[in-house]
Coordinates of C-alpha atoms in Angstrom, one line a residue:
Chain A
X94 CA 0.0 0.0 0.0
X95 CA 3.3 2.6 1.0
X96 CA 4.6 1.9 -2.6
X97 CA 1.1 2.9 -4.3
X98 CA 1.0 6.0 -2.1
X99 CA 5.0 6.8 -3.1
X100 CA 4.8 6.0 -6.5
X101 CA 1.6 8.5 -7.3
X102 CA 3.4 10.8 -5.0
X103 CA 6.8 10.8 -6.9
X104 CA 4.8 10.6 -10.5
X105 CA 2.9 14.0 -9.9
X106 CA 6.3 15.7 -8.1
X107 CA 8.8 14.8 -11.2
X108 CA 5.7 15.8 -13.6
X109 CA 5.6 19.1 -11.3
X110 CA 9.0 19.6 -11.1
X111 CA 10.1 18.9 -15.2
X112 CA 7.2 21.1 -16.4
X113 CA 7.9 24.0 -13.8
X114 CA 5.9 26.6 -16.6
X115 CA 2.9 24.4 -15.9
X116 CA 3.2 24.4 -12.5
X117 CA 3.7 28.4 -12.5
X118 CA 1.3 29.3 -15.1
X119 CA -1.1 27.8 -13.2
X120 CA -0.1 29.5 -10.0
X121 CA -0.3 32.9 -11.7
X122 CA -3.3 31.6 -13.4
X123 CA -5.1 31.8 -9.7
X124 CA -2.7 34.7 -8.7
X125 CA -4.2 36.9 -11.2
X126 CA -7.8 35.7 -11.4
X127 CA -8.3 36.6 -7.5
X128 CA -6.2 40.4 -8.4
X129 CA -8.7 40.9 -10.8
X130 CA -11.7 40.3 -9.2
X131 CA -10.6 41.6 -5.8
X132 CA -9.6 44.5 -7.2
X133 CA -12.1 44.7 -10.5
X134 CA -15.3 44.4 -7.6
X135 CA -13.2 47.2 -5.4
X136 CA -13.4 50.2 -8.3
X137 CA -17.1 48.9 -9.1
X138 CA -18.5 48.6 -6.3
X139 CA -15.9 51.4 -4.9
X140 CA -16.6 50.3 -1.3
X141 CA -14.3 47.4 0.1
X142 CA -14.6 44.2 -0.7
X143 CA -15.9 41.7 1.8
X144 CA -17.2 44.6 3.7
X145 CA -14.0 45.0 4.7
X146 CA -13.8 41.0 5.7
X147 CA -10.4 40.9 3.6
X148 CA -9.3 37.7 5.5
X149 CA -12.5 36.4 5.1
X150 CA -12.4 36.9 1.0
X151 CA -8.3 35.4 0.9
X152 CA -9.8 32.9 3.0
X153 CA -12.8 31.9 0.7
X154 CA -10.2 32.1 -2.4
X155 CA -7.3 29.9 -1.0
X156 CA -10.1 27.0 0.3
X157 CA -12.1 27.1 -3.4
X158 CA -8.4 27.1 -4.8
X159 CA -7.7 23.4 -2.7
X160 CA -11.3 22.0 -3.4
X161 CA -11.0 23.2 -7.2
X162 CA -7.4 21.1 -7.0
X163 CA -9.2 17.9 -5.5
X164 CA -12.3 17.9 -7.6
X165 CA -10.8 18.9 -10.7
X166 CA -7.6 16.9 -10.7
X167 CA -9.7 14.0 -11.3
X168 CA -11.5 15.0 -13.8
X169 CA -9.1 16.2 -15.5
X170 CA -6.6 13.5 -14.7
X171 CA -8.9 10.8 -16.6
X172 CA -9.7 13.1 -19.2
X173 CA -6.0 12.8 -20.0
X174 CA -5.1 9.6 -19.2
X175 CA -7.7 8.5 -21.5
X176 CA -6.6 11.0 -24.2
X177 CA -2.9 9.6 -23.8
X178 CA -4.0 6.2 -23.2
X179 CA -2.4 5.3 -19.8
X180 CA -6.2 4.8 -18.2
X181 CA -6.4 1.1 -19.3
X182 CA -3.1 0.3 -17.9
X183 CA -3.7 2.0 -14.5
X184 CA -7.0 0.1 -14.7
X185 CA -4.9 -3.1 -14.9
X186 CA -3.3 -3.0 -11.8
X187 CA -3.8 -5.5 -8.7
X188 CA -5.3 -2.7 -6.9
X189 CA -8.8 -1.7 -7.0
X190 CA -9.1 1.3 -9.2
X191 CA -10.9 3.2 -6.3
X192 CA -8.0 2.9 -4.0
X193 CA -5.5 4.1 -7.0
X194 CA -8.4 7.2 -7.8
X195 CA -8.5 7.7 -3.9
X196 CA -4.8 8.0 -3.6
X197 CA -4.3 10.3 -6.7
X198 CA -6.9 13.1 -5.0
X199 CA -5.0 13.0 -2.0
X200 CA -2.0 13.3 -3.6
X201 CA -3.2 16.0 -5.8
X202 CA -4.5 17.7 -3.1
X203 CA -0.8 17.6 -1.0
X204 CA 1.4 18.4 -4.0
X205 CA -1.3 21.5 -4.2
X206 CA -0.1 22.3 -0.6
X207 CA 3.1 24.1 -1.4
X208 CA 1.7 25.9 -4.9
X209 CA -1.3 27.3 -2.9
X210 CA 0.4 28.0 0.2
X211 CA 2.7 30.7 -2.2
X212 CA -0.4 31.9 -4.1
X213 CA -2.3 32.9 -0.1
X214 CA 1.2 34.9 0.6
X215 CA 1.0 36.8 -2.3
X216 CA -2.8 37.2 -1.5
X217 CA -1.6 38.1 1.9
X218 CA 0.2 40.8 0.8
X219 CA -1.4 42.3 -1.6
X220 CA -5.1 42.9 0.4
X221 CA -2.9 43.7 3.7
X222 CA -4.6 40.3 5.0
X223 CA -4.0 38.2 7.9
X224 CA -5.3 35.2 9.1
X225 CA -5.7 34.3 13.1
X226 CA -5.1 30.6 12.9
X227 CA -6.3 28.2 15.6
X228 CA -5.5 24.8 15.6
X229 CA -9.5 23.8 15.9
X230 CA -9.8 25.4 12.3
X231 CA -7.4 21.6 11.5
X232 CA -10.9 20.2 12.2
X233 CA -13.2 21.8 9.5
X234 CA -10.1 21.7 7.1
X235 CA -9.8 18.4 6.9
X236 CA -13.4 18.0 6.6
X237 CA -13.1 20.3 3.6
X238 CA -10.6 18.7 1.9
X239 CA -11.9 15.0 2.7
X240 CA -15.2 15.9 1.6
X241 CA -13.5 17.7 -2.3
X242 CA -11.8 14.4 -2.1
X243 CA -15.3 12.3 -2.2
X244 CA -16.4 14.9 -5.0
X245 CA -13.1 14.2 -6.9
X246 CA -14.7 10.6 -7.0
X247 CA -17.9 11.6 -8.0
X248 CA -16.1 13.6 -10.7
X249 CA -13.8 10.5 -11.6
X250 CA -17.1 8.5 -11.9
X251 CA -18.4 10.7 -14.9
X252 CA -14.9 11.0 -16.3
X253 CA -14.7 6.9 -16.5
X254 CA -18.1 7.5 -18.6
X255 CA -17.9 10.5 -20.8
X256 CA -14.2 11.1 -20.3
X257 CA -14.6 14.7 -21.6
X258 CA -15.2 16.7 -18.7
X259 CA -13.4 20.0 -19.7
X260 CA -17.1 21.4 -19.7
X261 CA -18.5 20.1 -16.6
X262 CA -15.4 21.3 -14.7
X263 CA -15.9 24.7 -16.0
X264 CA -19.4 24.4 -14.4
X265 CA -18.1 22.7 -10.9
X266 CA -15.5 25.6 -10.6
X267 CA -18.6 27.9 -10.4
X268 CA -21.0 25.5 -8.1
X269 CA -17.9 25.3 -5.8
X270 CA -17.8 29.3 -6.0
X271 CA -21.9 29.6 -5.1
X272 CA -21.0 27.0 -2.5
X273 CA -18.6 29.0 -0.4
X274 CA -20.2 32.2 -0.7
X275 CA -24.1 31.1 0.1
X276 CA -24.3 30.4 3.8
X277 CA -27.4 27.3 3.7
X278 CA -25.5 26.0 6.6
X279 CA -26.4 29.1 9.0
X280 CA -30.3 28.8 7.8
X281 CA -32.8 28.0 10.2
X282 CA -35.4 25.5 9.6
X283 CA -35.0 21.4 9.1
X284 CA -35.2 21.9 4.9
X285 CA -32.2 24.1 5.1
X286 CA -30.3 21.7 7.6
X287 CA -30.9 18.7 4.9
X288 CA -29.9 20.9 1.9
X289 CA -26.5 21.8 3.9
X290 CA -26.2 18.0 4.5
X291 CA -26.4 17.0 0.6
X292 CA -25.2 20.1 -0.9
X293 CA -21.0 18.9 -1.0
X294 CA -19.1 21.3 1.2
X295 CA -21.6 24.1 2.0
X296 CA -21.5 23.2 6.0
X297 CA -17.8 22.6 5.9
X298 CA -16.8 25.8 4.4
X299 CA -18.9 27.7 6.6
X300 CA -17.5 26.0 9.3
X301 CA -14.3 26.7 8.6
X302 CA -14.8 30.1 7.9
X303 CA -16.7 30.9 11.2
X304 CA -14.2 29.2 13.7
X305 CA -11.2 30.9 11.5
X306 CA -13.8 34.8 12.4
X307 CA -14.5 33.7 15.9
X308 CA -17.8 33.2 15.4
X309 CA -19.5 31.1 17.2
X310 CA -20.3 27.6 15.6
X311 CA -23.6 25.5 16.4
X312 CA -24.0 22.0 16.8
X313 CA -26.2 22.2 14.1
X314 CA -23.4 23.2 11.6
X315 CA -21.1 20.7 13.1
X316 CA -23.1 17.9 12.6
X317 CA -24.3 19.2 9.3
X318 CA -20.1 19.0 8.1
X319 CA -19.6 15.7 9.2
X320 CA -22.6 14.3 7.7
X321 CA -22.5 16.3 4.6
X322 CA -18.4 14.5 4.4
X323 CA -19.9 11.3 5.1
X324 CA -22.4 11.4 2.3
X325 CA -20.3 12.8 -0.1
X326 CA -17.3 10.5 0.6
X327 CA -19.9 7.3 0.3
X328 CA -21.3 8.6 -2.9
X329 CA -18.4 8.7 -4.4
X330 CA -17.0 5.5 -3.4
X331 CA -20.6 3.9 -4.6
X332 CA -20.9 5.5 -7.8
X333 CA -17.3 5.1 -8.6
X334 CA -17.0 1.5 -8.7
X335 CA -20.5 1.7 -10.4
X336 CA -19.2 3.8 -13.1
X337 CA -15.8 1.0 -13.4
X338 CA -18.4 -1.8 -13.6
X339 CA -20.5 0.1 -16.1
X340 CA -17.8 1.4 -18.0
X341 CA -16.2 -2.5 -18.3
X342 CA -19.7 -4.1 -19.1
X343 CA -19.9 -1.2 -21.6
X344 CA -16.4 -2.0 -22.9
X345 CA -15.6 2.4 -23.1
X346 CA -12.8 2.2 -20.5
X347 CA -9.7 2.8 -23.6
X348 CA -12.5 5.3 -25.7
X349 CA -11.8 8.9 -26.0
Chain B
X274 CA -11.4 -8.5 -22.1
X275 CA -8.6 -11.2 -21.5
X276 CA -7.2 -9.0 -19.5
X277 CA -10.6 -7.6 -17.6
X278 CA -10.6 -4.1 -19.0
X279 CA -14.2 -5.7 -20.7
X280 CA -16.8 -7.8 -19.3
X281 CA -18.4 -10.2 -21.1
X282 CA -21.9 -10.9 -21.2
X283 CA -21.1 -14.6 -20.7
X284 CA -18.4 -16.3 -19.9
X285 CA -14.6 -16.1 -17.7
X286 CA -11.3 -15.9 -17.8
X287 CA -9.5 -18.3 -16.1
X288 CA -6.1 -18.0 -14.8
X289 CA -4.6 -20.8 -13.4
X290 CA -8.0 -21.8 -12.8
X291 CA -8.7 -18.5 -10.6
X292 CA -11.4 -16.3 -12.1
X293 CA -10.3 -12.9 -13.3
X294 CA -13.4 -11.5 -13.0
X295 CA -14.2 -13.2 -9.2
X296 CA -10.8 -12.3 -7.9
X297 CA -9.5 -9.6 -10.4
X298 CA -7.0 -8.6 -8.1
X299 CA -5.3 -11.5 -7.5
X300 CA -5.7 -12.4 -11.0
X301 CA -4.0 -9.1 -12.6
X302 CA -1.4 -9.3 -10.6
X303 CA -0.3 -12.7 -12.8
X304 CA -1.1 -10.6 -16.2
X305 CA 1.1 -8.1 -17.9
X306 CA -0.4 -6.1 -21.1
X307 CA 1.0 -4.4 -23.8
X308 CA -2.0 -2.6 -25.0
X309 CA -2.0 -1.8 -29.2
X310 CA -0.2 1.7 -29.7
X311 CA 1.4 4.3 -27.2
X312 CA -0.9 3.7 -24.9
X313 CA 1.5 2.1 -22.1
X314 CA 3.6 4.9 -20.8
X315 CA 4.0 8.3 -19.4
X316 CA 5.6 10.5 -21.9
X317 CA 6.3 13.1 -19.8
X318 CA 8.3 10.4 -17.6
X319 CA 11.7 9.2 -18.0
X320 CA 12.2 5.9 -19.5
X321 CA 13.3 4.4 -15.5
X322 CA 10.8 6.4 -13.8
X323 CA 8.1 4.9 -15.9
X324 CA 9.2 1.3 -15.1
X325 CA 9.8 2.1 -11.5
X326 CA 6.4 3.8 -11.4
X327 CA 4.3 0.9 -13.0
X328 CA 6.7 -1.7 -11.0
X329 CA 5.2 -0.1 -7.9
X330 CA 1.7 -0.1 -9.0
X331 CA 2.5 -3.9 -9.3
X332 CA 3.3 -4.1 -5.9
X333 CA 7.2 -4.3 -6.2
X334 CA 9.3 -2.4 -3.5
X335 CA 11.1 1.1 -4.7
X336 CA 14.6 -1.3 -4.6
X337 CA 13.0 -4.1 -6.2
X338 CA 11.4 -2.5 -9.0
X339 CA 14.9 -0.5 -9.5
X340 CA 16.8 -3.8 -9.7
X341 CA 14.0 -5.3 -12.0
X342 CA 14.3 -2.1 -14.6
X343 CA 18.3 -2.0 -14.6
X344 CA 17.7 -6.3 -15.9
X345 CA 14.7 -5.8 -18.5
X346 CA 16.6 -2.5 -19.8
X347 CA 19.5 -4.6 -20.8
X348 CA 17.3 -7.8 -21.9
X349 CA 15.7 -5.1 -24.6
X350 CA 19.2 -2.8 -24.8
X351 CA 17.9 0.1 -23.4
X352 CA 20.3 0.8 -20.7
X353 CA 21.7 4.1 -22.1
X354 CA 17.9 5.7 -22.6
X355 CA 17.2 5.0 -19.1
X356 CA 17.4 8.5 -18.4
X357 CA 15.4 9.7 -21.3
X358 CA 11.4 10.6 -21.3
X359 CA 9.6 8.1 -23.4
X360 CA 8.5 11.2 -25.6
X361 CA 12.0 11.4 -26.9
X362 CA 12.6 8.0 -27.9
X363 CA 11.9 6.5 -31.2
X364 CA 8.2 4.4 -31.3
X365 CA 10.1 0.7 -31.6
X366 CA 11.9 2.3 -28.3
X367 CA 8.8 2.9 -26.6
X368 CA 7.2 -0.1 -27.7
X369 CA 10.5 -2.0 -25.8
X370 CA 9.7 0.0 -22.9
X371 CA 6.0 -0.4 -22.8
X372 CA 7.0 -4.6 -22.8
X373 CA 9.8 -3.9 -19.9
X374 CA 6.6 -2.0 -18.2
X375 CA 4.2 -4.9 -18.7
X376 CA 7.1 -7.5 -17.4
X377 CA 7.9 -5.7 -14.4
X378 CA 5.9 -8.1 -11.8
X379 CA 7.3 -11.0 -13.7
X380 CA 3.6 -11.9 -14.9
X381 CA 3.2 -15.8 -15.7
X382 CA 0.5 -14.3 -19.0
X383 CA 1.8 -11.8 -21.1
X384 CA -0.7 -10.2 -23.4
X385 CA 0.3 -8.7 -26.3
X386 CA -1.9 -6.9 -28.7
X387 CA -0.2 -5.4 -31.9
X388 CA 3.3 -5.7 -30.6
X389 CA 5.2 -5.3 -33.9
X390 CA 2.6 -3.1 -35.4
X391 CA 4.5 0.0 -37.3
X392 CA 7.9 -0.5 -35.8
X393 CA 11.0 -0.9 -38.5
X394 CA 12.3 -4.1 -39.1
X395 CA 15.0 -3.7 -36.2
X396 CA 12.9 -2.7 -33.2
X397 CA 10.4 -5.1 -35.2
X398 CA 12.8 -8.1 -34.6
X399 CA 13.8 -6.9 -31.2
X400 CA 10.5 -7.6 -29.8
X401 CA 10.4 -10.6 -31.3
X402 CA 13.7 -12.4 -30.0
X403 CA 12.4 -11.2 -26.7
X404 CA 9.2 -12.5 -27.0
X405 CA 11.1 -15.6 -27.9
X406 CA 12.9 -15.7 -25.1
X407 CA 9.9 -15.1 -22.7
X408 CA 8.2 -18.1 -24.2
X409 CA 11.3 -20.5 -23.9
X410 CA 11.5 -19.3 -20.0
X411 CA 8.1 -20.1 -19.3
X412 CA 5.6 -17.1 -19.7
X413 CA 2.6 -17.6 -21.7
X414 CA 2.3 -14.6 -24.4
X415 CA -1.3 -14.9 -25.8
X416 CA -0.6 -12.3 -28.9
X417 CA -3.0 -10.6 -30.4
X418 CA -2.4 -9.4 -34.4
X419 CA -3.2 -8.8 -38.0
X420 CA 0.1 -9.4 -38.8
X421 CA -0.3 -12.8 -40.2
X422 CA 3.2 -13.3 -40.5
X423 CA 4.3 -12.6 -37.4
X424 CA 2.0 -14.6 -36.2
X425 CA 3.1 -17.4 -37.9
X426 CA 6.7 -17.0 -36.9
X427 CA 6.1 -16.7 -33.6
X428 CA 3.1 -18.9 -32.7
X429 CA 2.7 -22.5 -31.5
X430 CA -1.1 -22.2 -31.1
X431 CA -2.9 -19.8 -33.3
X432 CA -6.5 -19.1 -33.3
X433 CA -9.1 -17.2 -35.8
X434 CA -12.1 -14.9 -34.1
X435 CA -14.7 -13.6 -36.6
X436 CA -17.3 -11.3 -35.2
X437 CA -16.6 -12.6 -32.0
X438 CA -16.5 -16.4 -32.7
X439 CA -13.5 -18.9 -32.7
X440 CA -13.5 -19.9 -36.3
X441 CA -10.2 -21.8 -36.3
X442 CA -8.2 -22.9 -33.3
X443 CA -5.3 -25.5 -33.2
X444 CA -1.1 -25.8 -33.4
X445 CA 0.1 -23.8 -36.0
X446 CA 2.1 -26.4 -37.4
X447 CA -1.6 -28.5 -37.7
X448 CA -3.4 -25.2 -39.0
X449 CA -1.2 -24.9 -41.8
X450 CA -0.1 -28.7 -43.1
X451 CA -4.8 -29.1 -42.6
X452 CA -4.7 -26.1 -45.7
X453 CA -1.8 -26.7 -47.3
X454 CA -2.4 -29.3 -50.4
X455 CA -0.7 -31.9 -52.0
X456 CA 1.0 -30.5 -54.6
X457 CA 4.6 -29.7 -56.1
X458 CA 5.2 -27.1 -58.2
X459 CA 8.5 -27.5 -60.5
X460 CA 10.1 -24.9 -61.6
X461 CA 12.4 -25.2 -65.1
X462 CA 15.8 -22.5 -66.1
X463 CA 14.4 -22.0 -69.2
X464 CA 10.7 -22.1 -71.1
X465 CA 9.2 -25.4 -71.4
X466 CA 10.1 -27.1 -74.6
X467 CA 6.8 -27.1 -77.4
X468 CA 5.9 -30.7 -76.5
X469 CA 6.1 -30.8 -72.5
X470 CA 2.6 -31.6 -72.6
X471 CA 2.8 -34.5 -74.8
X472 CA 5.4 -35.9 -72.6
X473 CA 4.1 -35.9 -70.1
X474 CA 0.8 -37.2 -71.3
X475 CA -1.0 -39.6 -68.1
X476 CA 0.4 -37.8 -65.7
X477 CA -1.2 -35.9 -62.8
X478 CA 1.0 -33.2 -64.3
X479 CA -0.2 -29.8 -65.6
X480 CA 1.7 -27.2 -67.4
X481 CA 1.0 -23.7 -65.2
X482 CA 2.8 -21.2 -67.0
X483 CA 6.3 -20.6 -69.2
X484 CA 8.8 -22.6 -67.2
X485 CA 6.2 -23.6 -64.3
X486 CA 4.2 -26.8 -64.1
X487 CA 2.4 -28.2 -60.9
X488 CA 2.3 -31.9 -59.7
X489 CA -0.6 -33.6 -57.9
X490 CA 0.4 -36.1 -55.7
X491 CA -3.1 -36.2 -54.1
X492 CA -3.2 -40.2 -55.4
X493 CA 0.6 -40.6 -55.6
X494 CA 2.3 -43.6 -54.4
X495 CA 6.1 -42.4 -54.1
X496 CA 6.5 -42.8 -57.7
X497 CA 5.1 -39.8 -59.3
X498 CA 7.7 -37.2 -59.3
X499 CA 9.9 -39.2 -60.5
X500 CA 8.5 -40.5 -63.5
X501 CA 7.7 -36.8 -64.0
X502 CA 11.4 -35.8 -64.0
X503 CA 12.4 -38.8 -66.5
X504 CA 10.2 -37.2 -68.6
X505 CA 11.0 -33.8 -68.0
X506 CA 14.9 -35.1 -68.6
X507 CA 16.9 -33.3 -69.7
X508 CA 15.6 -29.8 -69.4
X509 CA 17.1 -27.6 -66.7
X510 CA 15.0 -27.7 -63.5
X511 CA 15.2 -24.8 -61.0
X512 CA 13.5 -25.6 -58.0
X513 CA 11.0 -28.3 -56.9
X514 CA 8.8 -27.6 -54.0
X515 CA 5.8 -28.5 -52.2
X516 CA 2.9 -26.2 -51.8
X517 CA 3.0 -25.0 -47.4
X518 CA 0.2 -22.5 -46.8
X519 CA 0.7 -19.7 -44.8
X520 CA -1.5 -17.8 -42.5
X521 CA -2.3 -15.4 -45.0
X522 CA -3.6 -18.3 -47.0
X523 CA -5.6 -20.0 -44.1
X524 CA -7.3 -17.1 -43.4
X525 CA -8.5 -16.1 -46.9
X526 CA -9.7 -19.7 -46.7
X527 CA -11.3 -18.9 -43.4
X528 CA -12.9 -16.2 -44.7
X529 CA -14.1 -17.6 -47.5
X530 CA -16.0 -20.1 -45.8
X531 CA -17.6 -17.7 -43.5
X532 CA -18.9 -15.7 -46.4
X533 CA -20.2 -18.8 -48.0
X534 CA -21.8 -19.6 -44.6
X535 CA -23.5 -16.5 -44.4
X536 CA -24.1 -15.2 -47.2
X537 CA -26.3 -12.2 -45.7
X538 CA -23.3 -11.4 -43.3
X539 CA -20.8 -8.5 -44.6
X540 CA -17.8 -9.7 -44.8
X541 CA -16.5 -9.5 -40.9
X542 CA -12.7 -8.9 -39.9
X543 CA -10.7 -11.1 -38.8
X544 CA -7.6 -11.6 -36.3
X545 CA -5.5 -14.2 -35.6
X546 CA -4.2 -15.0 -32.2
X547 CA -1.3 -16.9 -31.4
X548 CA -1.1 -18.1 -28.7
X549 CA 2.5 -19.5 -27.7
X550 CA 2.0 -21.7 -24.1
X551 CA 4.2 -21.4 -21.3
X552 CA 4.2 -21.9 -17.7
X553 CA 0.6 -20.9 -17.1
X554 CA -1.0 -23.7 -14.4
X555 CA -3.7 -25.4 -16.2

């Protein structure tokens, strides 16, 4: 099991590391897409942004930027590997393709670590930011990135299917968006309490983001994060080994 | 679907009597693949880090996959490209490091589909002498092709599918002395002389062209050819020999019958598999 985990780790660092204009472009990809709509919405709106939240807004950014680099590395990852033809031999090894998917998002999501770790400091400095960190914030980001892990699945399942997901990632990137910014988790009433369940992430981001303001968190939310990450992370594991089975009955695993 | 990327509607795959399809972890990691094309590798990798990658995700330790790349790197003579990324090697290169990638876990069935497909004659021949050699040591390599005659070169066992049936199936050796007919074809230095057919008037002996004539010893009793060369004697003879079919020939023949089969069926493609056995348990 190490070597599965040291061999996906190693792949993704030498790919990282031999293509460094990938790995930067896309940093300054999310560098720049954050200046201009911090600072585009700023001489708009010409009032602060965040109302005047700043740490807040860096904070909203940098956890989108992680779940976008779970989900989406998936998607994207099978896209590609069907495209270059590498999917039917990762499909032939004497693991089961869930564990290999499983350990690719949480490996895309570490080797993220250090790229978006550089992209919050020049966020950081640029809005005059600053986070107060607490080490009960671990809680709620692991919950986040757990539960982008389940969706990565979910997004790996359709891949195995369609393998062109270029469009439906496009879409994600703006659910995940809506899902940060809408605060269903805070909403009183039992319908609201369900939808934050279901809805991936909506309870975990806002309890992140309220522990990490000093805000005082409900049960309610709590229990709505841990669920919502349970459901999530079962879905995915459900419907991707569906979407193996389906794809193998189908015979559409090698078609691009 | 012999190696469980498709699952039939009907039917298993047995290795070593364990079902791939019940116990598809256990059963892959006996299989190795080399799927048709450049569909094996990482380009962006290095030659080593590819096989040290895949040797992994066959369960080999970091040190043991190492060893096992620096030994199939020389068996293909690859050593000095170790360092290279698969994109800047040569497609019979790659298709060497694609089979060091699918015999990194020492698998006891080694599929093969299209192995020699658009490689020059070299790299071509490479694969082969190591396919070879993987046969003589003991690994099954069930080959998968439209190249009939490397299948016949390289085959024990071959077997015909049309549309998804086993048409033909037998040792190649059987397969082609079953299609290949009792005939010799004699071949003189010169034109045949204005009255070869007189001479050789009551003989199963026909004149076929210029300087050709065939022989048909379908009711011979050792004696035929001979008289035929007394009366041939003394024109200059070139080459006698017997008609062999080939692969190419058995599976025009193959066809052929399937098209007379069914005659409302479009004419269906076929491939041959040759299948070359090993050390797989029964």
């Amino acid at each position: 099991m190490m070597g599965l985990f040291i061999a996906e780790w190693r792949r993704m660092v030498v790919e990282a590391v031999r293509y460094p204009l990938d790995t930067v472009s896309g940093m300054v990809t999310l560098f720049m897409l954050f200046v201009g709509l911090f600072f585009g919405a700023r001489y708009i709106t010409q009032s602060p942004v965040g109302g005047g939240r700043l740490d807040t807004v860096v904070l909203g950014y940098a956890v989108w930027m992680l779940m976008m680099a779970a989900t989406s590395d998936m998607g994207w990852q099978i896209q590609n590997e069907a495209q270059n033809g590498t999917l039917e031999q990762v499909m032939l090894v004497p693991w089961s393709s869930r564990l290999v998917f499983l350990v690719r998002g949480m490996m895309a999501i570490v080797a993220f670590l250090v790229p978006c770790a550089v992209i919050i400091a020049g966020l950081l400095a640029i809005t005059h930011a600053h986070f107060v960190w607490t080490p009960l914030a671990l809680v709620p980001m692991g919950l986040v990135l757990a539960t982008a892990w389940g969706l990565g699945l979910l997004v790996a399942s359709l891949g195995l299917l369609i393998k062109r997901v270029g469009q439906m990632m496009q879409i994600i990137q703006f659910l995940l968006l809506f899902v940060i910014i809408a605060p269903i988790a805070v909403l009183a009433g039992l319908g609201w309490h369900l939808v934050a369940m279901l809805v991936p992430l909506t309870a975990q981001v806002t309890l992140l983001r309220d522990l990490l303001n000093g805000v005082a968190v409900t049960r309610w939310v709590w229990l709505e994060a841990v669920v919502n990450f349970a459901v999530t992370m079962i879905a995915g594991l459900v419907l991707f080994g569906g979407a193996d089975r389906l794809a193998r009955r189908r015979g559409i695993l090698g078609h691009y | 679907m012999t190696a469980g990327l498709v699952r039939p509607d009907a039917g298993d795959v047995r290795v070593g009597g364990v079902s791939l399809f019940a116990r598809h972890d256990a059963v892959t990691a006996q299989l190795g693949a080399v799927l048709e094309g450049s569909r094996n590798l990482y380009w962006r990798l290095t030659v080593r880090e590819n096989l040290e990658y895949w040797g992994a995700m066959r369960r080999l330790s970091m040190r043991g996959a190492r060893r096992r790349a620096d030994e199939l790197l020389e068996l293909v003579g690859l050593t000095d490209r170790a360092r290279n990324t698969v994109q800047t090697l040569s497609r019979g290169m790659q298709q060497k490091v694609a089979l060091c990638q699918a015999l990194m876990h020492r698998p006891h069935v080694l599929l093969l589909d299209e192995p020699t497909l658009g490689l020059d004659l070299e790299s071509g021949e490479g694969i082969k002498r190591v396919v070879r050699q993987l046969a003589q040591e003991g690994t099954a390599v069930l080959l998968t092709t439209h190249q009939l005659d490397v299948a016949q070169e390289l085959s024990d066992r071959v077997a015909m599918i049309r549309k998804g049936r086993l048409v033909l199936e037998g040792a190649t050796a059987d397969v082609l002395a079953r299609y290949s007919q009792p005939v010799l074809t004699v071949m003189a230095a010169r034109p045949w002389p204005a009255d070869v057919a007189v001479r050789l008037a009551g003989l199963p002996a026909v004149v076929t062209g210029a300087d050709t004539l065939s022989v048909d010893l379908a009711d011979d009793r050792g004696s035929t050819l001979y008289e035929v060369l007394e009366r041939l004697n003394p024109h200059p003879l070139l080459k006698i020999e017997r008609h062999q079919a080939d692969l190419a020939q058995v599976f025009q023949e193959v066809m052929g019958e399937g098209l007379r089969d069914a005659a409302a069926t479009p004419a269906a493609a076929l491939s041959a598999v040759p299948v070359r056995e090993g050390g797989m348990a029964p």
